């Protein structure tokens, strides 16, 4: 019975080659669309998750301003270098603590200039943000303590000012000061959202504060938890310590927020799963409708 059915089917296919070809194409396109849409959704989710992870390992970020009220950020008390020192001294299981401050600035070399982001930070900034040096070196302890005018530049800054040349030892003007380039960071390229991750430069924190900003304020404190440490526990300790240092009474809302990149990664994963399911369902409905059409043709 089965053999006869198979023979009958092949005879029918031979009698109507055009109809058979169109039916086959419809099935192939339908199945391929389901696979392609689900794969694209999973790939996009994995790409975003990977880029968030590349920002740093076990990373917690402290920023001034309440988490639920953006307007507080502009009036909230800024952090200081003493806050970062207290975090390093009083909270265990930390791999690195990186206070930093940033601004936009014009950098000039010879007859070339480029506007980029300028960050003032310590060497821990490279640790918490997973930045590796492609050329040169990091800041020495003497340069960090003295606030020396030295800098490490991203690949985009190097390319726009020096083309393919070696910039180590060259002096560039950053806003109103002259700065010696001591290192070049390895390229990370563009993010999923089109942001150029290599378009910035880093100076010693004290140099930035004293020579460019004229302020001892710290904009952000990034904290990297040690391998195996519980980031939720560290986050709670950070919030308690900073509330004490900022003299926030019990029951009052914090004028700062602690952001855990693991939470962001989890949210992206959930959104990616929902998106994958949604696209798969849309493709499955399309395949079902196409299948009904194929049945009518046959």
PDB file of C-alpha atoms in Angstrom:
ATOM      1  CA  UNK A   1       0.000   0.000   0.000  1.00  0.00           C
ATOM      2  CA  UNK A   2       2.759   2.439   0.951  1.00  0.00           C
ATOM      3  CA  UNK A   3       4.791   1.506  -2.134  1.00  0.00           C
ATOM      4  CA  UNK A   4       1.806   2.115  -4.395  1.00  0.00           C
ATOM      5  CA  UNK A   5       1.185   5.494  -2.803  1.00  0.00           C
ATOM      6  CA  UNK A   6       4.804   6.544  -3.324  1.00  0.00           C
ATOM      7  CA  UNK A   7       4.710   5.428  -6.965  1.00  0.00           C
ATOM      8  CA  UNK A   8       1.447   7.323  -7.508  1.00  0.00           C
ATOM      9  CA  UNK A   9       2.967  10.443  -5.973  1.00  0.00           C
ATOM     10  CA  UNK A  10       6.032  10.372  -8.229  1.00  0.00           C
ATOM     11  CA  UNK A  11       3.825   9.881 -11.309  1.00  0.00           C
ATOM     12  CA  UNK A  12       1.782  12.897 -10.300  1.00  0.00           C
ATOM     13  CA  UNK A  13       4.975  14.949  -9.885  1.00  0.00           C
ATOM     14  CA  UNK A  14       6.196  13.957 -13.350  1.00  0.00           C
ATOM     15  CA  UNK A  15       2.883  14.829 -14.970  1.00  0.00           C
ATOM     16  CA  UNK A  16       2.882  18.369 -13.493  1.00  0.00           C
ATOM     17  CA  UNK A  17       6.508  19.540 -13.330  1.00  0.00           C
ATOM     18  CA  UNK A  18       5.716  23.269 -13.058  1.00  0.00           C
ATOM     19  CA  UNK A  19       3.205  22.772 -10.263  1.00  0.00           C
ATOM     20  CA  UNK A  20       5.644  20.475  -8.460  1.00  0.00           C
ATOM     21  CA  UNK A  21       8.478  23.004  -8.825  1.00  0.00           C
ATOM     22  CA  UNK A  22       6.362  25.887  -7.485  1.00  0.00           C
ATOM     23  CA  UNK A  23       5.171  23.753  -4.572  1.00  0.00           C
ATOM     24  CA  UNK A  24       8.744  22.789  -3.684  1.00  0.00           C
ATOM     25  CA  UNK A  25       9.875  26.408  -3.846  1.00  0.00           C
ATOM     26  CA  UNK A  26       6.999  27.420  -1.556  1.00  0.00           C
ATOM     27  CA  UNK A  27       7.927  24.799   1.041  1.00  0.00           C
ATOM     28  CA  UNK A  28      11.642  25.686   0.919  1.00  0.00           C
ATOM     29  CA  UNK A  29      10.989  29.426   1.276  1.00  0.00           C
ATOM     30  CA  UNK A  30       8.542  28.872   4.131  1.00  0.00           C
ATOM     31  CA  UNK A  31      10.876  26.657   6.142  1.00  0.00           C
ATOM     32  CA  UNK A  32      13.889  28.886   5.391  1.00  0.00           C
ATOM     33  CA  UNK A  33      11.996  31.985   6.569  1.00  0.00           C
ATOM     34  CA  UNK A  34      11.238  30.360   9.926  1.00  0.00           C
ATOM     35  CA  UNK A  35      14.871  29.335  10.415  1.00  0.00           C
ATOM     36  CA  UNK A  36      16.236  32.707   9.255  1.00  0.00           C
ATOM     37  CA  UNK A  37      13.978  34.838  11.461  1.00  0.00           C
ATOM     38  CA  UNK A  38      14.637  32.780  14.599  1.00  0.00           C
ATOM     39  CA  UNK A  39      18.395  32.756  13.881  1.00  0.00           C
ATOM     40  CA  UNK A  40      18.496  36.522  13.315  1.00  0.00           C
ATOM     41  CA  UNK A  41      16.634  37.201  16.555  1.00  0.00           C
ATOM     42  CA  UNK A  42      18.963  34.943  18.559  1.00  0.00           C
ATOM     43  CA  UNK A  43      22.028  36.418  16.867  1.00  0.00           C
ATOM     44  CA  UNK A  44      20.976  40.010  17.633  1.00  0.00           C
ATOM     45  CA  UNK A  45      20.316  39.128  21.271  1.00  0.00           C
ATOM     46  CA  UNK A  46      23.682  37.371  21.591  1.00  0.00           C
ATOM     47  CA  UNK A  47      25.487  40.333  19.987  1.00  0.00           C
ATOM     48  CA  UNK A  48      23.977  42.867  22.380  1.00  0.00           C
ATOM     49  CA  UNK A  49      24.665  40.602  25.378  1.00  0.00           C
ATOM     50  CA  UNK A  50      28.274  40.141  24.252  1.00  0.00           C
ATOM     51  CA  UNK A  51      28.809  43.896  23.906  1.00  0.00           C
ATOM     52  CA  UNK A  52      27.358  44.569  27.348  1.00  0.00           C
ATOM     53  CA  UNK A  53      29.707  41.925  28.767  1.00  0.00           C
ATOM     54  CA  UNK A  54      32.648  43.548  26.970  1.00  0.00           C
ATOM     55  CA  UNK A  55      32.072  46.727  28.993  1.00  0.00           C
ATOM     56  CA  UNK A  56      33.478  44.974  32.028  1.00  0.00           C
ATOM     57  CA  UNK A  57      33.501  41.862  34.189  1.00  0.00           C
ATOM     58  CA  UNK A  58      31.124  41.771  37.200  1.00  0.00           C
ATOM     59  CA  UNK A  59      30.754  45.526  36.787  1.00  0.00           C
ATOM     60  CA  UNK A  60      28.827  47.823  39.125  1.00  0.00           C
ATOM     61  CA  UNK A  61      28.536  51.519  38.246  1.00  0.00           C
ATOM     62  CA  UNK A  62      27.790  54.266  40.780  1.00  0.00           C
ATOM     63  CA  UNK A  63      26.362  57.496  39.381  1.00  0.00           C
ATOM     64  CA  UNK A  64      24.973  60.589  41.149  1.00  0.00           C
ATOM     65  CA  UNK A  65      21.211  60.982  40.951  1.00  0.00           C
ATOM     66  CA  UNK A  66      18.263  58.821  42.050  1.00  0.00           C
ATOM     67  CA  UNK A  67      17.566  55.794  39.892  1.00  0.00           C
ATOM     68  CA  UNK A  68      13.901  56.681  39.292  1.00  0.00           C
ATOM     69  CA  UNK A  69      14.189  60.445  38.858  1.00  0.00           C
ATOM     70  CA  UNK A  70      16.432  61.693  36.094  1.00  0.00           C
ATOM     71  CA  UNK A  71      16.003  65.317  37.193  1.00  0.00           C
ATOM     72  CA  UNK A  72      17.874  64.593  40.447  1.00  0.00           C
ATOM     73  CA  UNK A  73      21.069  63.798  38.527  1.00  0.00           C
ATOM     74  CA  UNK A  74      21.721  67.445  37.706  1.00  0.00           C
ATOM     75  CA  UNK A  75      21.469  68.616  41.327  1.00  0.00           C
ATOM     76  CA  UNK A  76      22.760  65.549  43.190  1.00  0.00           C
ATOM     77  CA  UNK A  77      25.956  65.827  45.190  1.00  0.00           C
ATOM     78  CA  UNK A  78      28.853  64.516  43.032  1.00  0.00           C
ATOM     79  CA  UNK A  79      31.284  61.866  44.200  1.00  0.00           C
ATOM     80  CA  UNK A  80      34.860  62.563  45.268  1.00  0.00           C
ATOM     81  CA  UNK A  81      38.133  60.666  45.162  1.00  0.00           C
ATOM     82  CA  UNK A  82      37.678  60.046  48.909  1.00  0.00           C
ATOM     83  CA  UNK A  83      34.512  58.056  48.128  1.00  0.00           C
ATOM     84  CA  UNK A  84      36.464  55.751  45.823  1.00  0.00           C
ATOM     85  CA  UNK A  85      39.186  55.369  48.459  1.00  0.00           C
ATOM     86  CA  UNK A  86      36.581  54.431  51.082  1.00  0.00           C
ATOM     87  CA  UNK A  87      35.010  51.856  48.774  1.00  0.00           C
ATOM     88  CA  UNK A  88      38.401  50.278  48.124  1.00  0.00           C
ATOM     89  CA  UNK A  89      39.229  50.182  51.840  1.00  0.00           C
ATOM     90  CA  UNK A  90      35.910  49.102  53.368  1.00  0.00           C
ATOM     91  CA  UNK A  91      34.297  46.715  50.879  1.00  0.00           C
ATOM     92  CA  UNK A  92      35.902  43.279  50.405  1.00  0.00           C
ATOM     93  CA  UNK A  93      35.999  41.085  47.276  1.00  0.00           C
ATOM     94  CA  UNK A  94      36.667  43.903  44.831  1.00  0.00           C
ATOM     95  CA  UNK A  95      39.026  43.458  41.871  1.00  0.00           C
ATOM     96  CA  UNK A  96      39.208  47.147  40.941  1.00  0.00           C
ATOM     97  CA  UNK A  97      37.691  50.536  41.764  1.00  0.00           C
ATOM     98  CA  UNK A  98      37.842  53.159  39.018  1.00  0.00           C
ATOM     99  CA  UNK A  99      36.705  56.724  39.689  1.00  0.00           C
ATOM    100  CA  UNK A 100      36.420  58.772  36.514  1.00  0.00           C
ATOM    101  CA  UNK A 101      35.207  62.047  35.075  1.00  0.00           C
ATOM    102  CA  UNK A 102      34.594  62.963  31.460  1.00  0.00           C
ATOM    103  CA  UNK A 103      34.106  65.839  29.058  1.00  0.00           C
ATOM    104  CA  UNK A 104      34.196  66.559  25.343  1.00  0.00           C
ATOM    105  CA  UNK A 105      37.279  68.272  23.982  1.00  0.00           C
ATOM    106  CA  UNK A 106      39.171  69.272  20.862  1.00  0.00           C
ATOM    107  CA  UNK A 107      42.522  67.518  20.378  1.00  0.00           C
ATOM    108  CA  UNK A 108      45.091  69.036  18.029  1.00  0.00           C
ATOM    109  CA  UNK A 109      48.301  67.727  16.462  1.00  0.00           C
ATOM    110  CA  UNK A 110      50.043  69.946  13.918  1.00  0.00           C
ATOM    111  CA  UNK A 111      47.453  71.024  11.370  1.00  0.00           C
ATOM    112  CA  UNK A 112      45.034  68.241  12.315  1.00  0.00           C
ATOM    113  CA  UNK A 113      42.305  68.355  14.939  1.00  0.00           C
ATOM    114  CA  UNK A 114      39.602  66.009  16.166  1.00  0.00           C
ATOM    115  CA  UNK A 115      36.791  66.374  18.682  1.00  0.00           C
ATOM    116  CA  UNK A 116      36.551  63.405  21.021  1.00  0.00           C
ATOM    117  CA  UNK A 117      35.619  62.321  24.531  1.00  0.00           C
ATOM    118  CA  UNK A 118      38.233  62.940  27.229  1.00  0.00           C
ATOM    119  CA  UNK A 119      38.160  60.768  30.361  1.00  0.00           C
ATOM    120  CA  UNK A 120      40.120  61.325  33.555  1.00  0.00           C
ATOM    121  CA  UNK A 121      40.740  58.037  35.378  1.00  0.00           C
ATOM    122  CA  UNK A 122      43.216  55.700  37.044  1.00  0.00           C
ATOM    123  CA  UNK A 123      44.712  52.491  35.659  1.00  0.00           C
ATOM    124  CA  UNK A 124      41.822  50.557  37.214  1.00  0.00           C
ATOM    125  CA  UNK A 125      39.648  52.100  34.501  1.00  0.00           C
ATOM    126  CA  UNK A 126      41.328  49.819  31.957  1.00  0.00           C
ATOM    127  CA  UNK A 127      40.678  46.793  34.195  1.00  0.00           C
ATOM    128  CA  UNK A 128      37.005  47.364  34.836  1.00  0.00           C
ATOM    129  CA  UNK A 129      36.279  48.237  31.183  1.00  0.00           C
ATOM    130  CA  UNK A 130      38.288  45.367  29.671  1.00  0.00           C
ATOM    131  CA  UNK A 131      40.592  47.682  27.716  1.00  0.00           C
ATOM    132  CA  UNK A 132      43.934  46.316  26.549  1.00  0.00           C
ATOM    133  CA  UNK A 133      46.860  48.372  25.293  1.00  0.00           C
ATOM    134  CA  UNK A 134      47.917  47.906  21.692  1.00  0.00           C
ATOM    135  CA  UNK A 135      50.945  50.193  21.977  1.00  0.00           C
ATOM    136  CA  UNK A 136      52.830  51.888  24.793  1.00  0.00           C
ATOM    137  CA  UNK A 137      52.086  51.683  28.499  1.00  0.00           C
ATOM    138  CA  UNK A 138      49.681  52.671  31.256  1.00  0.00           C
ATOM    139  CA  UNK A 139      50.140  55.574  33.685  1.00  0.00           C
ATOM    140  CA  UNK A 140      52.924  55.275  36.250  1.00  0.00           C
ATOM    141  CA  UNK A 141      52.192  55.814  39.940  1.00  0.00           C
ATOM    142  CA  UNK A 142      54.203  59.042  39.842  1.00  0.00           C
ATOM    143  CA  UNK A 143      52.131  60.368  36.912  1.00  0.00           C
ATOM    144  CA  UNK A 144      48.877  59.507  38.696  1.00  0.00           C
ATOM    145  CA  UNK A 145      49.933  61.170  41.964  1.00  0.00           C
ATOM    146  CA  UNK A 146      51.296  64.294  40.268  1.00  0.00           C
ATOM    147  CA  UNK A 147      48.493  64.625  37.717  1.00  0.00           C
ATOM    148  CA  UNK A 148      51.006  64.670  34.872  1.00  0.00           C
ATOM    149  CA  UNK A 149      49.780  65.746  31.401  1.00  0.00           C
ATOM    150  CA  UNK A 150      50.058  62.322  29.724  1.00  0.00           C
ATOM    151  CA  UNK A 151      47.370  60.377  27.885  1.00  0.00           C
ATOM    152  CA  UNK A 152      46.325  57.072  26.353  1.00  0.00           C
ATOM    153  CA  UNK A 153      44.296  57.416  23.138  1.00  0.00           C
ATOM    154  CA  UNK A 154      41.798  55.230  21.332  1.00  0.00           C
ATOM    155  CA  UNK A 155      42.367  53.916  17.825  1.00  0.00           C
ATOM    156  CA  UNK A 156      40.005  56.445  16.207  1.00  0.00           C
ATOM    157  CA  UNK A 157      41.886  59.378  17.740  1.00  0.00           C
ATOM    158  CA  UNK A 158      45.234  57.908  16.641  1.00  0.00           C
ATOM    159  CA  UNK A 159      43.999  57.355  13.084  1.00  0.00           C
ATOM    160  CA  UNK A 160      42.544  60.854  12.695  1.00  0.00           C
ATOM    161  CA  UNK A 161      45.636  62.614  14.024  1.00  0.00           C
ATOM    162  CA  UNK A 162      48.469  60.337  12.869  1.00  0.00           C
ATOM    163  CA  UNK A 163      47.039  58.101  10.094  1.00  0.00           C
ATOM    164  CA  UNK A 164      49.004  54.846  10.454  1.00  0.00           C
ATOM    165  CA  UNK A 165      51.972  56.452  12.219  1.00  0.00           C
ATOM    166  CA  UNK A 166      53.267  55.661  15.701  1.00  0.00           C
ATOM    167  CA  UNK A 167      52.021  58.384  18.091  1.00  0.00           C
ATOM    168  CA  UNK A 168      53.979  57.263  21.173  1.00  0.00           C
ATOM    169  CA  UNK A 169      55.940  60.234  22.546  1.00  0.00           C
ATOM    170  CA  UNK A 170      54.091  62.793  20.434  1.00  0.00           C
ATOM    171  CA  UNK A 171      52.535  65.793  22.163  1.00  0.00           C
ATOM    172  CA  UNK A 172      48.995  66.834  21.360  1.00  0.00           C
ATOM    173  CA  UNK A 173      46.968  69.770  22.640  1.00  0.00           C
ATOM    174  CA  UNK A 174      43.869  68.814  24.601  1.00  0.00           C
ATOM    175  CA  UNK A 175      41.653  71.859  25.065  1.00  0.00           C
ATOM    176  CA  UNK A 176      44.133  74.253  26.743  1.00  0.00           C
ATOM    177  CA  UNK A 177      46.955  71.894  27.777  1.00  0.00           C
ATOM    178  CA  UNK A 178      49.739  69.967  26.041  1.00  0.00           C
ATOM    179  CA  UNK A 179      49.635  66.208  26.606  1.00  0.00           C
ATOM    180  CA  UNK A 180      52.166  63.473  25.787  1.00  0.00           C
ATOM    181  CA  UNK A 181      50.790  60.259  24.299  1.00  0.00           C
ATOM    182  CA  UNK A 182      52.144  57.228  26.182  1.00  0.00           C
ATOM    183  CA  UNK A 183      49.794  54.508  24.912  1.00  0.00           C
ATOM    184  CA  UNK A 184      47.211  53.441  22.327  1.00  0.00           C
ATOM    185  CA  UNK A 185      44.279  51.176  23.209  1.00  0.00           C
ATOM    186  CA  UNK A 186      43.373  48.130  21.154  1.00  0.00           C
ATOM    187  CA  UNK A 187      40.408  48.691  18.873  1.00  0.00           C
ATOM    188  CA  UNK A 188      36.926  47.511  19.842  1.00  0.00           C
ATOM    189  CA  UNK A 189      35.158  48.937  16.788  1.00  0.00           C
ATOM    190  CA  UNK A 190      31.541  50.005  16.622  1.00  0.00           C
ATOM    191  CA  UNK A 191      28.897  48.845  19.063  1.00  0.00           C
ATOM    192  CA  UNK A 192      25.567  47.340  17.973  1.00  0.00           C
ATOM    193  CA  UNK A 193      24.024  50.805  18.297  1.00  0.00           C
ATOM    194  CA  UNK A 194      26.587  52.385  15.953  1.00  0.00           C
ATOM    195  CA  UNK A 195      28.695  54.066  18.649  1.00  0.00           C
ATOM    196  CA  UNK A 196      32.437  54.261  17.970  1.00  0.00           C
ATOM    197  CA  UNK A 197      33.984  52.678  21.069  1.00  0.00           C
ATOM    198  CA  UNK A 198      37.508  53.800  20.076  1.00  0.00           C
ATOM    199  CA  UNK A 199      36.743  57.516  19.859  1.00  0.00           C
ATOM    200  CA  UNK A 200      38.058  58.706  23.244  1.00  0.00           C
ATOM    201  CA  UNK A 201      41.215  59.284  25.262  1.00  0.00           C
ATOM    202  CA  UNK A 202      42.193  58.806  28.914  1.00  0.00           C
ATOM    203  CA  UNK A 203      44.259  61.090  31.181  1.00  0.00           C
ATOM    204  CA  UNK A 204      45.240  60.711  34.850  1.00  0.00           C
ATOM    205  CA  UNK A 205      42.267  61.661  37.018  1.00  0.00           C
ATOM    206  CA  UNK A 206      44.120  64.422  38.895  1.00  0.00           C
ATOM    207  CA  UNK A 207      45.385  65.931  35.641  1.00  0.00           C
ATOM    208  CA  UNK A 208      41.821  66.130  34.335  1.00  0.00           C
ATOM    209  CA  UNK A 209      40.483  67.610  37.562  1.00  0.00           C
ATOM    210  CA  UNK A 210      43.225  70.200  38.099  1.00  0.00           C
ATOM    211  CA  UNK A 211      44.182  71.220  34.581  1.00  0.00           C
ATOM    212  CA  UNK A 212      40.896  71.001  32.651  1.00  0.00           C
ATOM    213  CA  UNK A 213      37.953  71.049  35.050  1.00  0.00           C
ATOM    214  CA  UNK A 214      39.261  72.947  38.056  1.00  0.00           C
ATOM    215  CA  UNK A 215      37.189  70.686  40.291  1.00  0.00           C
ATOM    216  CA  UNK A 216      37.763  67.637  42.499  1.00  0.00           C
ATOM    217  CA  UNK A 217      34.401  66.107  41.596  1.00  0.00           C
ATOM    218  CA  UNK A 218      34.149  62.541  40.287  1.00  0.00           C
ATOM    219  CA  UNK A 219      31.391  61.767  37.810  1.00  0.00           C
ATOM    220  CA  UNK A 220      31.269  57.962  37.924  1.00  0.00           C
ATOM    221  CA  UNK A 221      32.768  55.222  40.102  1.00  0.00           C
ATOM    222  CA  UNK A 222      33.016  51.835  38.374  1.00  0.00           C
ATOM    223  CA  UNK A 223      33.555  48.822  40.625  1.00  0.00           C
ATOM    224  CA  UNK A 224      34.613  45.381  39.408  1.00  0.00           C
ATOM    225  CA  UNK A 225      33.805  42.472  41.718  1.00  0.00           C
ATOM    226  CA  UNK A 226      36.396  39.744  42.236  1.00  0.00           C
ATOM    227  CA  UNK A 227      35.886  36.434  40.438  1.00  0.00           C
ATOM    228  CA  UNK A 228      33.243  34.378  42.230  1.00  0.00           C
ATOM    229  CA  UNK A 229      32.028  37.258  44.407  1.00  0.00           C
ATOM    230  CA  UNK A 230      28.307  37.890  44.845  1.00  0.00           C
ATOM    231  CA  UNK A 231      27.567  41.153  43.024  1.00  0.00           C
ATOM    232  CA  UNK A 232      24.191  41.497  44.737  1.00  0.00           C
ATOM    233  CA  UNK A 233      25.905  41.461  48.137  1.00  0.00           C
ATOM    234  CA  UNK A 234      28.527  43.959  46.979  1.00  0.00           C
ATOM    235  CA  UNK A 235      25.808  46.195  45.548  1.00  0.00           C
ATOM    236  CA  UNK A 236      24.014  46.230  48.916  1.00  0.00           C
ATOM    237  CA  UNK A 237      27.276  47.075  50.714  1.00  0.00           C
ATOM    238  CA  UNK A 238      27.989  49.885  48.256  1.00  0.00           C
ATOM    239  CA  UNK A 239      24.551  51.393  48.777  1.00  0.00           C
ATOM    240  CA  UNK A 240      24.905  51.212  52.577  1.00  0.00           C
ATOM    241  CA  UNK A 241      28.393  52.753  52.561  1.00  0.00           C
ATOM    242  CA  UNK A 242      27.460  55.589  50.224  1.00  0.00           C
ATOM    243  CA  UNK A 243      24.286  56.387  52.181  1.00  0.00           C
ATOM    244  CA  UNK A 244      26.420  56.682  55.317  1.00  0.00           C
ATOM    245  CA  UNK A 245      29.029  58.871  53.618  1.00  0.00           C
ATOM    246  CA  UNK A 246      26.364  61.122  52.095  1.00  0.00           C
ATOM    247  CA  UNK A 247      24.437  61.284  55.408  1.00  0.00           C
ATOM    248  CA  UNK A 248      21.137  60.070  53.961  1.00  0.00           C
ATOM    249  CA  UNK A 249      18.609  59.369  56.705  1.00  0.00           C
ATOM    250  CA  UNK A 250      16.756  56.087  56.934  1.00  0.00           C
ATOM    251  CA  UNK A 251      13.600  56.205  54.831  1.00  0.00           C
ATOM    252  CA  UNK A 252      14.895  58.942  52.524  1.00  0.00           C
ATOM    253  CA  UNK A 253      15.572  58.196  48.882  1.00  0.00           C
ATOM    254  CA  UNK A 254      19.207  57.823  47.835  1.00  0.00           C
ATOM    255  CA  UNK A 255      20.615  60.654  45.715  1.00  0.00           C
ATOM    256  CA  UNK A 256      22.751  58.157  43.804  1.00  0.00           C
ATOM    257  CA  UNK A 257      22.200  54.850  42.029  1.00  0.00           C
ATOM    258  CA  UNK A 258      24.162  51.611  41.652  1.00  0.00           C
ATOM    259  CA  UNK A 259      23.738  49.907  38.290  1.00  0.00           C
ATOM    260  CA  UNK A 260      24.585  46.240  37.849  1.00  0.00           C
ATOM    261  CA  UNK A 261      25.429  45.263  34.255  1.00  0.00           C
ATOM    262  CA  UNK A 262      24.369  41.682  35.018  1.00  0.00           C
ATOM    263  CA  UNK A 263      20.819  42.946  35.492  1.00  0.00           C
ATOM    264  CA  UNK A 264      21.003  44.708  32.127  1.00  0.00           C
ATOM    265  CA  UNK A 265      22.278  41.488  30.532  1.00  0.00           C
ATOM    266  CA  UNK A 266      19.406  39.502  32.045  1.00  0.00           C
ATOM    267  CA  UNK A 267      16.857  42.019  30.752  1.00  0.00           C
ATOM    268  CA  UNK A 268      18.393  41.835  27.270  1.00  0.00           C
ATOM    269  CA  UNK A 269      18.202  38.034  27.439  1.00  0.00           C
ATOM    270  CA  UNK A 270      14.503  38.138  28.371  1.00  0.00           C
ATOM    271  CA  UNK A 271      13.720  40.645  25.619  1.00  0.00           C
ATOM    272  CA  UNK A 272      15.692  38.507  23.143  1.00  0.00           C
ATOM    273  CA  UNK A 273      13.722  35.382  24.101  1.00  0.00           C
ATOM    274  CA  UNK A 274      10.421  37.198  23.671  1.00  0.00           C
ATOM    275  CA  UNK A 275      11.554  38.610  20.319  1.00  0.00           C
ATOM    276  CA  UNK A 276      12.693  35.174  19.136  1.00  0.00           C
ATOM    277  CA  UNK A 277       9.342  33.628  20.117  1.00  0.00           C
ATOM    278  CA  UNK A 278       7.401  36.432  18.440  1.00  0.00           C
ATOM    279  CA  UNK A 279       9.332  36.228  15.164  1.00  0.00           C
ATOM    280  CA  UNK A 280       9.100  32.426  15.215  1.00  0.00           C
ATOM    281  CA  UNK A 281       5.318  32.645  15.669  1.00  0.00           C
ATOM    282  CA  UNK A 282       4.985  35.136  12.802  1.00  0.00           C
ATOM    283  CA  UNK A 283       7.070  32.922  10.546  1.00  0.00           C
ATOM    284  CA  UNK A 284       5.077  29.831  11.603  1.00  0.00           C
ATOM    285  CA  UNK A 285       1.773  31.561  10.738  1.00  0.00           C
ATOM    286  CA  UNK A 286       3.204  32.529   7.359  1.00  0.00           C
ATOM    287  CA  UNK A 287       4.294  28.940   6.809  1.00  0.00           C
ATOM    288  CA  UNK A 288       0.819  27.672   7.766  1.00  0.00           C
ATOM    289  CA  UNK A 289      -0.895  30.064   5.352  1.00  0.00           C
ATOM    290  CA  UNK A 290       1.553  29.071   2.609  1.00  0.00           C
ATOM    291  CA  UNK A 291       0.896  25.401   3.363  1.00  0.00           C
ATOM    292  CA  UNK A 292      -2.842  25.873   2.918  1.00  0.00           C
ATOM    293  CA  UNK A 293      -2.177  27.525  -0.432  1.00  0.00           C
ATOM    294  CA  UNK A 294       0.078  24.630  -1.464  1.00  0.00           C
ATOM    295  CA  UNK A 295      -2.641  22.118  -0.535  1.00  0.00           C
ATOM    296  CA  UNK A 296      -5.117  23.972  -2.760  1.00  0.00           C
ATOM    297  CA  UNK A 297      -2.620  23.973  -5.648  1.00  0.00           C
ATOM    298  CA  UNK A 298      -2.019  20.233  -5.269  1.00  0.00           C
TER     299      UNK A 298
END
